[in-house]
Amino acid sequence: MLFFLRTLLFLLFPLFLFAQSDSRIDSLYQELELIEVDSLHFELLNTLIANVVWDNPKEGVRLAERFDSLANVKQLIEKQAHAQKLLGICYHVKDDYDESINHYLQSIKVYEQLRDTFNIGMIYNNIGASYDVQGNHEKSLSFFQKAKIYFDQTDDIEWQSLILQNIATQYGHQDQNELSLANHQKALALYEKQEAQADAFTDLYEARISIILTNIADVLLHMERWEEALLYSERALSLPNKTTDQQNYAQLLNIAGKAHTVTKQYGLAEEELLTSLYINRSLNKRSGVQHNLERLSEHYEARGRTNQALQYLQEMVELKDSIHREQISAKNAELIERYESEKKEQEIARLEAESQLASLRLAKVQQQRFASLLGVLALVIIVGLLLYLWRTKSNQNEMLSEKNQIIEQSLKEKESLLKEIHHRVKNNLQVISSLLSLQERRLNEPESKAAFKASQSRVKSMALIHQNLYQHDDLSRINVRSYFKALSEQIIQAYRTKTIDFQMSVDEVDIDIDTLIPLGLIVNELLCNALKHAFVDIEQPSIEMNFEQQQQHWKLTVRDNGTGITKVSQQSTSFGMKLIDIFARKLQSTLYITHHDGTQFQLIIPQVQAVAS
């Protein structure tokens, strides 16, 4: 949901609403030096931080530290709490989220002493924002919920509504769409209260109403409730100032375009999607452009215009790859900068140590100037030997430290490259899957369409493995439970001809990719075969899948209550069954097939490498 981050920025930086010109900022610096340390001095510092931190986060941190130092000298407890909040905001903009959260927590301790409910709620919200940027949506949701407890104790309807939107978006990130929708609707109801309208500027009020309506339409779109999504998007589009916020307007058009495509209102959909693409390109919003390209590909595919669908799909994949490469390059640049900075600090420390040692030697020489010549010579020899040994040891330690840093840097670069490879493989497999899907739509023979659909399912099962690998830190092993859950949902979604009672029990086990690829393809064939052939004239179809880790082996069981293997014997010699047999032998496993109230496939796989989660 693209508008979550924009909502957060309003919450995270409520002080930073009005940017100043460069000349005005220079004037603020001059005024600051002339004014004594009083309440006006703190206000000027606060305004300066608000206006410089976006372009120069380091300067923002420096000014916030000055604010903190003055507050401590004056022993102003409320200013001390505000200083820690400012430092948290500045470090957030600087992308140092751990340091940001540390300052927020210090600020909360002081605000708790002051019993300042509003600021405690705001800071809990900001911590939630920091965790969201890092992709930790569970922690982010937890802190937003804490913030809501404090905002509910105030009379500020606007903040109560905004925190509900943040909570709703976190539920959306976790695919809990019903909870996401409910919280967005609560936020809308609060914002539509008469007192909320009376307290807000008209343009600002309509802009926020538009964002909430857009978010609700987006959630409904994900829930495939097309008509309701259209109602909310059309309501947002009917607002008088709908184009004031161009980014929001582009997202709104993108959502409406998707809904109109699904409801086969192709003329409206095409106009909305192309307009949204034009706005996002003019704003240089690359993530928005990526969503536009994907929606346009789906739109033209629905209209049977395969060439245009493929053109937009390829452009979307190329843009996605470009963004991913730039993110990796930026991360590598950050690691190199950090490495160089640490190296300089070590060099400064070494020079300081040498300087201190030289000072000690000079002091000793001055103190022992009148000692005997023999004592002086002995002392010089001893000091020289110690210096030689110290320098030798120091050089060895320095060389070892530099080698370790180079090795660590090389490992990080190789890990980034390996993730890039898995990402590209996943993207290529997705393109293959999309091409198979496009070709399938142009076929009329049921057997040919089924073959293409089966091939597409196999490709998706392998793409899912590479997606898991590049999204996690461990590039050699994958958690079986999460993979089988995603795979089974994907297959059932593709073959949803009737309601299936699907039960799955999988142990928490991590398996290497060489084992998981054939195992995943076996599960893919078993589930697809069951869904295609097993439930003829079955009133309440069900499938049960279990994966257990035992002492010397793993046991995979797939059971259904269908018509039984004997009634589909022709399919037992199909290409899918041959694949199951080939991959079972590749895993050096034993396959058992039984028929009793349905069909049961049981695979006993020798354990080669397994790590319990």
XYZ file of C-alpha atoms in Angstrom:
613
model
C 0.000 0.000 0.000
C 1.924 2.973 -1.268
C 0.409 5.623 1.014
C 1.497 4.109 4.309
C 4.929 5.744 4.256
C 3.502 9.143 3.360
C 1.119 8.947 6.316
C 4.027 8.028 8.569
C 6.061 11.039 7.478
C 3.254 13.330 8.564
C 3.163 11.607 11.943
C 6.900 11.314 12.324
C 7.724 14.939 11.576
C 4.687 16.972 12.681
C 6.932 19.954 13.278
C 8.334 19.932 9.760
C 5.377 21.137 7.770
C 6.676 24.374 6.342
C 10.066 24.415 4.602
C 12.091 27.639 4.567
C 14.191 29.106 1.763
C 18.008 29.001 1.905
C 18.185 32.730 2.662
C 15.707 32.328 5.523
C 17.763 29.450 6.962
C 20.929 31.605 6.836
C 19.001 34.318 8.639
C 17.954 31.839 11.342
C 21.604 30.899 11.939
C 22.493 34.581 12.371
C 19.572 35.211 14.743
C 20.569 32.164 16.798
C 24.018 33.590 17.552
C 22.544 36.914 18.727
C 19.817 35.603 21.036
C 20.424 34.538 24.627
C 19.604 31.000 25.684
C 15.911 31.345 26.459
C 12.637 29.931 25.139
C 13.027 31.823 21.835
C 16.539 30.365 21.400
C 15.126 26.840 21.728
C 12.335 27.657 19.241
C 14.887 28.876 16.678
C 16.986 25.730 17.145
C 13.880 23.581 16.698
C 12.949 25.427 13.473
C 16.494 25.100 12.097
C 16.551 21.351 12.760
C 13.193 20.985 11.040
C 14.490 22.656 7.885
C 18.061 21.346 7.531
C 17.695 17.698 8.541
C 16.169 16.581 5.215
C 19.081 17.825 3.095
C 21.835 17.490 5.719
C 21.061 14.865 8.401
C 24.536 15.274 10.002
C 23.894 18.994 10.543
C 20.476 18.104 11.965
C 22.148 15.761 14.482
C 24.712 18.465 15.392
C 21.984 21.037 16.079
C 19.908 18.499 18.053
C 22.956 17.691 20.206
C 23.367 21.442 20.836
C 19.692 21.591 21.844
C 20.269 18.665 24.238
C 23.430 20.223 25.735
C 21.722 23.562 26.424
C 18.682 21.811 27.942
C 20.975 19.885 30.309
C 22.936 23.008 31.315
C 19.686 24.879 32.043
C 18.216 21.738 33.693
C 14.974 22.107 31.733
C 13.432 18.641 31.955
C 10.777 19.213 29.256
C 13.442 20.498 26.838
C 15.616 17.472 27.667
C 12.771 15.150 26.660
C 12.197 17.153 23.460
C 15.935 17.068 22.660
C 15.965 13.245 22.782
C 12.911 13.190 20.505
C 14.674 15.510 18.035
C 17.780 13.301 18.082
C 15.573 10.269 17.387
C 14.004 12.023 14.386
C 17.376 13.171 13.000
C 18.947 9.710 13.287
C 15.847 8.237 11.590
C 16.372 10.571 8.614
C 20.077 9.602 8.714
C 18.953 5.916 8.369
C 20.586 4.992 11.711
C 17.474 3.317 13.133
C 19.063 1.639 16.174
C 20.430 4.987 17.399
C 17.083 6.619 16.576
C 15.122 4.106 18.695
C 17.649 4.471 21.571
C 16.997 8.237 21.766
C 13.231 7.731 21.495
C 13.284 5.360 24.478
C 15.281 7.887 26.543
C 12.720 10.554 25.625
C 9.826 8.319 26.746
C 11.392 7.899 30.209
C 11.354 11.676 30.728
C 7.864 12.176 29.266
C 6.569 9.451 31.597
C 7.859 11.499 34.529
C 6.038 14.514 33.092
C 2.918 12.373 32.428
C 2.784 13.821 28.907
C 0.339 11.392 27.282
C 0.386 12.991 23.841
C 4.175 12.981 23.400
C 4.486 9.401 24.680
C 1.963 8.348 22.036
C 3.831 10.286 19.339
C 7.183 8.678 20.214
C 5.741 5.157 20.300
C 4.381 5.955 16.833
C 7.838 7.089 15.673
C 9.450 3.875 16.971
C 6.833 1.938 15.006
C 7.868 3.944 11.934
C 11.541 3.008 12.441
C 10.702 -0.693 12.631
C 8.463 -0.421 9.568
C 11.279 1.040 7.452
C 13.415 -1.943 8.504
C 10.652 -4.360 7.395
C 9.911 -5.611 10.951
C 6.130 -5.296 10.675
C 5.315 -7.300 13.842
C 7.311 -4.921 16.070
C 6.027 -1.945 14.103
C 2.420 -3.020 14.736
C 3.159 -3.553 18.444
C 4.462 0.007 18.899
C 1.631 1.553 16.857
C -0.839 -0.252 19.124
C 0.961 1.159 22.179
C 0.724 4.623 20.639
C -3.031 4.167 20.124
C -3.525 3.504 23.855
C -2.064 6.936 24.632
C -3.785 8.817 21.784
C -7.133 7.379 22.924
C -6.575 9.165 26.245
C -6.513 12.525 24.421
C -9.246 14.488 22.662
C -7.227 14.720 19.433
C -9.448 13.041 16.824
C -6.939 13.674 14.032
C -4.143 11.735 15.754
C -6.554 8.963 16.760
C -7.509 8.612 13.104
C -3.921 8.722 11.833
C -2.664 6.021 14.228
C -5.565 3.780 13.143
C -4.345 4.183 9.545
C -0.819 3.126 10.538
C -2.152 0.083 12.394
C -4.327 -0.774 9.381
C -1.353 -0.614 7.033
C 0.717 -2.937 9.229
C -2.121 -5.481 9.117
C -2.031 -5.063 5.345
C 1.709 -5.831 5.268
C 0.909 -9.075 7.132
C -1.921 -9.994 4.697
C -4.568 -9.584 7.425
C -6.853 -7.675 5.084
C -10.032 -7.881 7.170
C -8.300 -6.229 10.150
C -6.659 -3.707 7.840
C -10.023 -2.766 6.299
C -11.718 -2.479 9.704
C -9.078 -0.084 11.053
C -9.090 2.094 7.913
C -12.877 2.355 8.163
C -12.623 3.318 11.855
C -10.119 6.026 10.876
C -12.519 7.320 8.200
C -15.429 7.382 10.644
C -13.372 9.400 13.147
C -12.220 11.853 10.497
C -15.764 12.385 9.243
C -16.928 13.578 12.665
C -18.156 17.174 12.657
C -15.556 18.323 15.198
C -12.719 16.873 13.067
C -13.941 18.824 10.024
C -14.254 22.010 12.066
C -10.658 21.800 13.377
C -8.963 21.146 9.998
C -8.041 23.322 7.014
C -10.331 22.435 4.080
C -7.527 21.434 1.655
C -5.621 19.451 4.304
C -8.809 17.760 5.506
C -9.799 16.697 1.963
C -6.244 15.466 1.278
C -6.344 13.190 4.304
C -9.858 11.969 3.539
C -8.594 11.151 0.039
C -5.662 9.132 1.458
C -7.983 7.098 3.725
C -10.431 6.421 0.875
C -7.520 5.384 -1.355
C -6.163 2.989 1.304
C -9.616 1.423 1.785
C -10.002 0.976 -1.973
C -6.535 -0.613 -2.114
C -7.397 -3.125 0.639
C -10.676 -4.008 -1.087
C -8.725 -4.499 -4.301
C -6.447 -7.029 -2.571
C -9.575 -8.771 -1.232
C -10.990 -8.906 -4.809
C -14.086 -6.953 -3.758
C -14.047 -5.012 -6.996
C -17.368 -3.180 -6.832
C -16.698 -1.854 -3.320
C -13.187 -0.793 -4.348
C -14.735 1.174 -7.214
C -17.195 2.895 -4.883
C -14.429 4.161 -2.571
C -12.079 5.162 -5.400
C -14.860 7.024 -7.227
C -15.756 8.805 -3.979
C -12.116 9.956 -3.622
C -12.028 11.017 -7.277
C -15.142 13.126 -6.737
C -13.434 15.349 -4.140
C -12.937 18.938 -5.424
C -9.203 19.037 -4.608
C -8.359 15.494 -5.675
C -5.358 16.560 -7.808
C -3.688 18.702 -5.107
C -1.616 15.747 -3.930
C -0.325 14.338 -7.246
C 1.190 11.194 -5.691
C -2.096 10.302 -3.994
C -3.998 11.074 -7.217
C -1.716 8.734 -9.186
C -2.282 5.893 -6.713
C -6.023 6.512 -6.781
C -6.113 6.280 -10.585
C -4.030 3.083 -10.436
C -6.542 1.459 -8.071
C -9.554 2.619 -10.106
C -7.866 1.342 -13.279
C -7.413 -2.115 -11.759
C -11.042 -2.257 -10.590
C -12.375 -1.063 -13.953
C -10.206 -3.677 -15.702
C -11.663 -6.499 -13.614
C -15.202 -5.211 -14.205
C -14.405 -5.018 -17.963
C -14.791 -1.240 -18.240
C -11.679 -1.182 -20.411
C -11.917 2.341 -21.803
C -12.028 3.980 -18.364
C -9.366 1.596 -17.037
C -6.887 2.339 -19.836
C -7.266 6.116 -19.448
C -6.811 5.938 -15.650
C -3.784 3.640 -15.763
C -1.970 5.650 -18.445
C -2.645 8.927 -16.592
C -1.319 7.400 -13.350
C 1.815 6.217 -15.184
C 2.372 9.705 -16.625
C 2.050 11.362 -13.178
C 4.413 8.901 -11.458
C 6.993 9.311 -14.222
C 6.791 13.102 -13.977
C 7.210 12.856 -10.174
C 10.060 10.311 -10.638
C 8.252 7.869 -8.306
C 9.828 4.640 -9.534
C 7.940 2.319 -7.196
C 4.680 3.871 -8.442
C 5.809 3.432 -12.058
C 6.548 -0.245 -11.313
C 2.973 -0.780 -10.028
C 1.567 1.071 -13.051
C 3.476 -1.153 -15.491
C 2.289 -4.295 -13.733
C -1.339 -3.130 -13.799
C -1.105 -2.142 -17.479
C 0.315 -5.590 -18.321
C -2.652 -7.210 -16.529
C -5.057 -4.805 -18.253
C -3.889 -5.587 -21.796
C -3.684 -9.307 -21.011
C -7.357 -9.200 -19.931
C -8.218 -7.528 -23.251
C -6.310 -10.173 -25.216
C -3.697 -7.665 -26.447
C -0.774 -9.983 -25.782
C 2.004 -7.919 -27.354
C 1.248 -4.826 -25.272
C 0.845 -6.958 -22.136
C 4.253 -8.539 -22.693
C 5.837 -5.143 -23.481
C 4.701 -3.623 -20.173
C 5.630 -6.802 -18.278
C 9.182 -6.723 -19.647
C 9.508 -3.002 -18.855
C 8.312 -3.682 -15.289
C 10.849 -6.498 -14.787
C 13.700 -4.314 -16.132
C 12.720 -1.431 -13.806
C 12.461 -3.807 -10.839
C 15.935 -5.181 -11.613
C 17.306 -1.633 -11.940
C 15.892 -0.580 -8.556
C 17.252 -3.735 -6.942
C 20.729 -3.176 -8.420
C 20.778 0.417 -7.207
C 19.811 -0.713 -3.703
C 22.664 -3.225 -3.683
C 25.124 -0.589 -4.978
C 24.017 1.869 -2.294
C 24.443 -0.802 0.384
C 27.922 -1.673 -0.889
C 28.877 2.014 -0.948
C 27.691 2.361 2.634
C 29.769 -0.664 3.716
C 32.866 0.724 1.971
C 32.385 4.153 3.568
C 31.992 2.553 6.987
C 35.097 0.443 6.425
C 37.164 3.497 5.385
C 35.884 5.488 8.363
C 36.830 2.728 10.807
C 40.247 2.433 9.177
C 40.868 6.185 9.627
C 39.807 6.005 13.263
C 42.246 3.145 13.856
C 45.045 5.134 12.204
C 44.290 8.167 14.423
C 44.303 5.958 17.533
C 47.616 4.437 16.485
C 49.191 7.899 15.962
C 47.873 9.093 19.311
C 49.341 6.020 20.999
C 52.700 6.674 19.357
C 52.554 10.339 20.414
C 51.793 9.394 24.021
C 54.636 6.887 24.052
C 57.061 9.510 22.708
C 55.990 11.918 25.458
C 56.645 9.277 28.114
C 60.082 8.561 26.735
C 60.981 12.277 26.770
C 59.803 12.642 30.370
C 61.870 9.674 31.480
C 64.967 11.020 29.714
C 64.534 14.416 31.451
C 64.050 12.799 34.868
C 67.141 10.583 34.507
C 69.437 13.166 32.863
C 71.787 13.205 35.841
C 71.936 9.438 36.210
C 75.070 7.531 35.386
C 76.028 6.921 31.774
C 75.617 3.201 32.251
C 72.081 3.631 33.554
C 71.165 5.912 30.639
C 72.536 3.453 28.097
C 70.752 0.548 29.771
C 67.498 2.490 29.832
C 67.827 3.444 26.163
C 68.456 -0.192 25.222
C 65.476 -1.421 27.232
C 63.148 1.279 25.880
C 64.346 0.643 22.325
C 63.742 -3.098 22.692
C 60.271 -2.521 24.129
C 59.453 -0.073 21.345
C 60.636 -2.555 18.735
C 58.531 -5.358 20.247
C 55.507 -3.068 20.624
C 55.739 -1.838 17.054
C 56.214 -5.378 15.752
C 53.157 -6.584 17.672
C 51.151 -3.498 16.704
C 52.006 -3.948 13.012
C 51.054 -7.623 13.160
C 47.713 -6.789 14.831
C 47.047 -4.018 12.327
C 47.818 -6.266 9.350
C 45.631 -9.034 10.796
C 42.786 -6.547 11.411
C 43.011 -5.181 7.843
C 43.021 -8.709 6.374
C 39.971 -9.647 8.454
C 38.140 -6.529 7.280
C 39.005 -7.243 3.649
C 37.793 -10.852 4.023
C 34.581 -9.678 5.699
C 33.990 -7.081 2.980
C 34.579 -9.699 0.285
C 32.115 -12.095 1.924
C 29.458 -9.372 2.099
C 29.968 -8.531 -1.571
C 29.719 -12.200 -2.573
C 26.589 -12.605 -0.483
C 25.059 -9.564 -2.233
C 25.980 -11.019 -5.638
C 24.486 -14.403 -4.709
C 21.261 -12.721 -3.609
C 21.232 -10.828 -6.919
C 21.592 -14.144 -8.795
C 18.663 -15.706 -6.916
C 16.650 -12.536 -7.540
C 17.351 -12.634 -11.282
C 16.571 -16.381 -11.477
C 13.271 -15.749 -9.684
C 12.433 -12.864 -12.076
C 13.305 -14.955 -15.145
C 11.144 -17.827 -13.889
C 8.295 -15.347 -13.343
C 8.658 -14.108 -16.912
C 8.583 -17.733 -18.153
C 5.476 -18.341 -16.026
C 3.822 -15.222 -17.464
C 4.681 -16.288 -21.029
C 3.170 -19.742 -20.369
C 0.061 -18.053 -18.957
C -0.265 -15.806 -22.009
C 0.164 -18.777 -24.357
C -2.346 -20.876 -22.408
C -5.030 -18.200 -22.895
C -4.618 -18.477 -26.671
C -5.147 -22.277 -26.745
C -8.522 -23.939 -27.194
C -7.695 -27.631 -26.664
C -8.282 -28.660 -22.999
C -5.313 -31.048 -23.021
C -2.918 -28.376 -24.296
C -4.222 -25.822 -21.814
C -3.807 -28.340 -18.951
C -0.225 -29.089 -20.025
C 0.670 -25.404 -20.105
C -0.990 -24.846 -16.713
C 0.948 -27.776 -15.188
C 4.218 -26.427 -16.605
C 3.418 -22.985 -15.201
C 2.804 -24.520 -11.746
C 6.198 -26.311 -11.864
C 7.988 -23.114 -12.826
C 6.246 -21.198 -9.999
C 7.275 -23.854 -7.431
C 10.946 -23.338 -8.387
C 10.593 -19.530 -8.482
C 9.190 -19.649 -4.956
C 12.416 -21.293 -3.719
C 14.625 -18.578 -5.244
C 12.316 -15.897 -3.848
C 12.756 -17.374 -0.344
C 16.534 -17.482 -0.765
C 17.100 -13.858 -1.787
C 14.712 -12.565 0.887
C 16.532 -14.275 3.776
C 20.029 -14.073 5.213
C 20.767 -17.825 4.839
C 21.351 -18.390 1.110
C 21.787 -22.176 1.332
C 18.736 -23.409 3.268
C 14.985 -22.771 3.305
C 12.352 -23.333 5.997
C 10.110 -26.184 4.759
C 6.993 -25.076 6.643
C 6.874 -21.554 5.165
C 7.746 -22.875 1.668
C 5.070 -25.618 1.662
C 2.484 -23.138 3.021
C 3.177 -20.655 0.194
C 3.352 -23.448 -2.440
C 0.068 -25.086 -1.402
C -1.768 -21.722 -1.300
C -0.435 -20.946 -4.779
C -1.586 -24.307 -6.225
C -5.032 -24.277 -4.582
C -5.580 -20.704 -5.819
C -4.700 -21.779 -9.376
C -7.107 -24.799 -9.364
C -9.940 -23.364 -7.284
C -12.899 -25.035 -8.971
C -14.586 -25.936 -5.657
C -14.016 -25.503 -1.926
C -11.252 -27.850 -0.698
C -10.728 -28.717 2.992
C -6.917 -28.527 3.055
C -5.065 -29.542 6.249
C -1.285 -29.195 6.556
C 1.104 -30.220 9.341
C 4.801 -29.538 8.677
C 7.676 -29.682 11.166
C 9.994 -26.682 11.535
C 12.945 -27.877 9.444
C 15.481 -26.068 7.244
C 16.526 -28.024 4.101
C 19.185 -27.322 1.475
C 18.092 -26.163 -1.983
C 19.324 -29.327 -3.795
C 16.916 -31.417 -1.711
C 14.028 -28.925 -1.660
C 13.738 -28.402 -5.439
C 12.865 -32.078 -6.273
C 10.808 -32.335 -3.065
C 8.856 -29.192 -3.991
C 8.206 -30.488 -7.510
C 6.903 -33.792 -6.061
C 4.495 -31.918 -3.763
C 3.454 -29.741 -6.722
C 2.595 -32.815 -8.851
C 0.753 -34.601 -6.004
C -1.426 -31.578 -5.170
C -2.107 -30.738 -8.826
C -3.035 -34.370 -9.651
C -5.400 -34.506 -6.657
C -7.091 -31.221 -7.563
C -7.458 -32.182 -11.257
C -8.476 -35.846 -11.027
C -9.415 -37.010 -7.521
C -12.694 -35.254 -6.712
C -15.127 -36.313 -9.415
C -18.575 -36.514 -7.736
C -17.050 -35.947 -4.264
C -19.300 -33.699 -2.125
C -16.785 -32.660 0.542
C -13.289 -32.942 -0.969
C -10.330 -32.816 1.419
C -6.554 -33.058 1.192
C -4.176 -33.687 4.086
C -0.427 -33.082 3.840
C 2.127 -33.953 6.562
C 5.907 -33.599 6.690
C 7.712 -35.101 9.696
C 11.354 -35.152 10.736
C 12.229 -38.531 12.204
C 15.535 -39.959 13.446
C 17.076 -41.126 10.183
C 14.667 -39.798 7.571
C 11.895 -37.381 6.632
C 8.374 -38.648 5.912
C 6.095 -36.834 3.439
C 2.415 -37.902 3.324
C -0.247 -36.541 0.924
C -3.715 -38.048 1.388
C -7.071 -37.257 -0.287
C -10.648 -38.631 -0.006
C -11.129 -38.776 -3.762
C -12.197 -41.508 -6.135
C -8.945 -43.420 -5.690
C -5.949 -44.279 -7.820
C -7.651 -47.322 -9.388
C -10.286 -45.103 -10.983
C -7.707 -42.812 -12.542
C -5.251 -45.455 -13.639
C -4.755 -43.730 -16.958
C -3.371 -40.717 -15.124
C -1.004 -42.906 -13.109
C 1.219 -43.267 -16.153
C 1.021 -39.568 -16.985
C 3.964 -37.223 -17.314
C 3.279 -35.964 -13.758
C 3.544 -39.474 -12.249
C 6.746 -40.075 -14.207
C 8.165 -36.859 -12.756
C 7.241 -37.995 -9.236
C 9.060 -41.298 -9.803
C 12.162 -39.572 -11.257
C 12.468 -37.071 -8.396
C 11.790 -39.759 -5.766
C 14.769 -41.730 -7.122
C 16.874 -38.571 -7.216
C 16.236 -38.189 -3.475
C 17.098 -41.912 -2.977
C 13.669 -42.210 -1.365
C 10.945 -44.883 -1.271
C 7.413 -44.130 -2.525
C 4.354 -45.967 -1.181
C 0.898 -45.589 -2.794
C -2.180 -46.963 -1.000
C -5.913 -46.807 -1.792
C -8.382 -46.732 1.064
C -11.190 -44.146 1.125
C -9.155 -42.158 -1.327
C -5.465 -42.175 -2.254
C -2.387 -41.811 -0.061
C 1.161 -41.100 -1.280
C 3.916 -41.601 1.292
C 7.553 -40.752 0.591
C 10.364 -41.865 2.934
C 13.433 -39.665 2.312
C 16.853 -40.389 3.889
C 18.113 -37.390 5.879
C 21.224 -35.849 4.362
C 21.289 -32.338 5.855
C 18.682 -30.871 8.174
C 18.751 -28.117 10.750
C 15.878 -27.770 13.234
C 14.556 -24.214 13.439
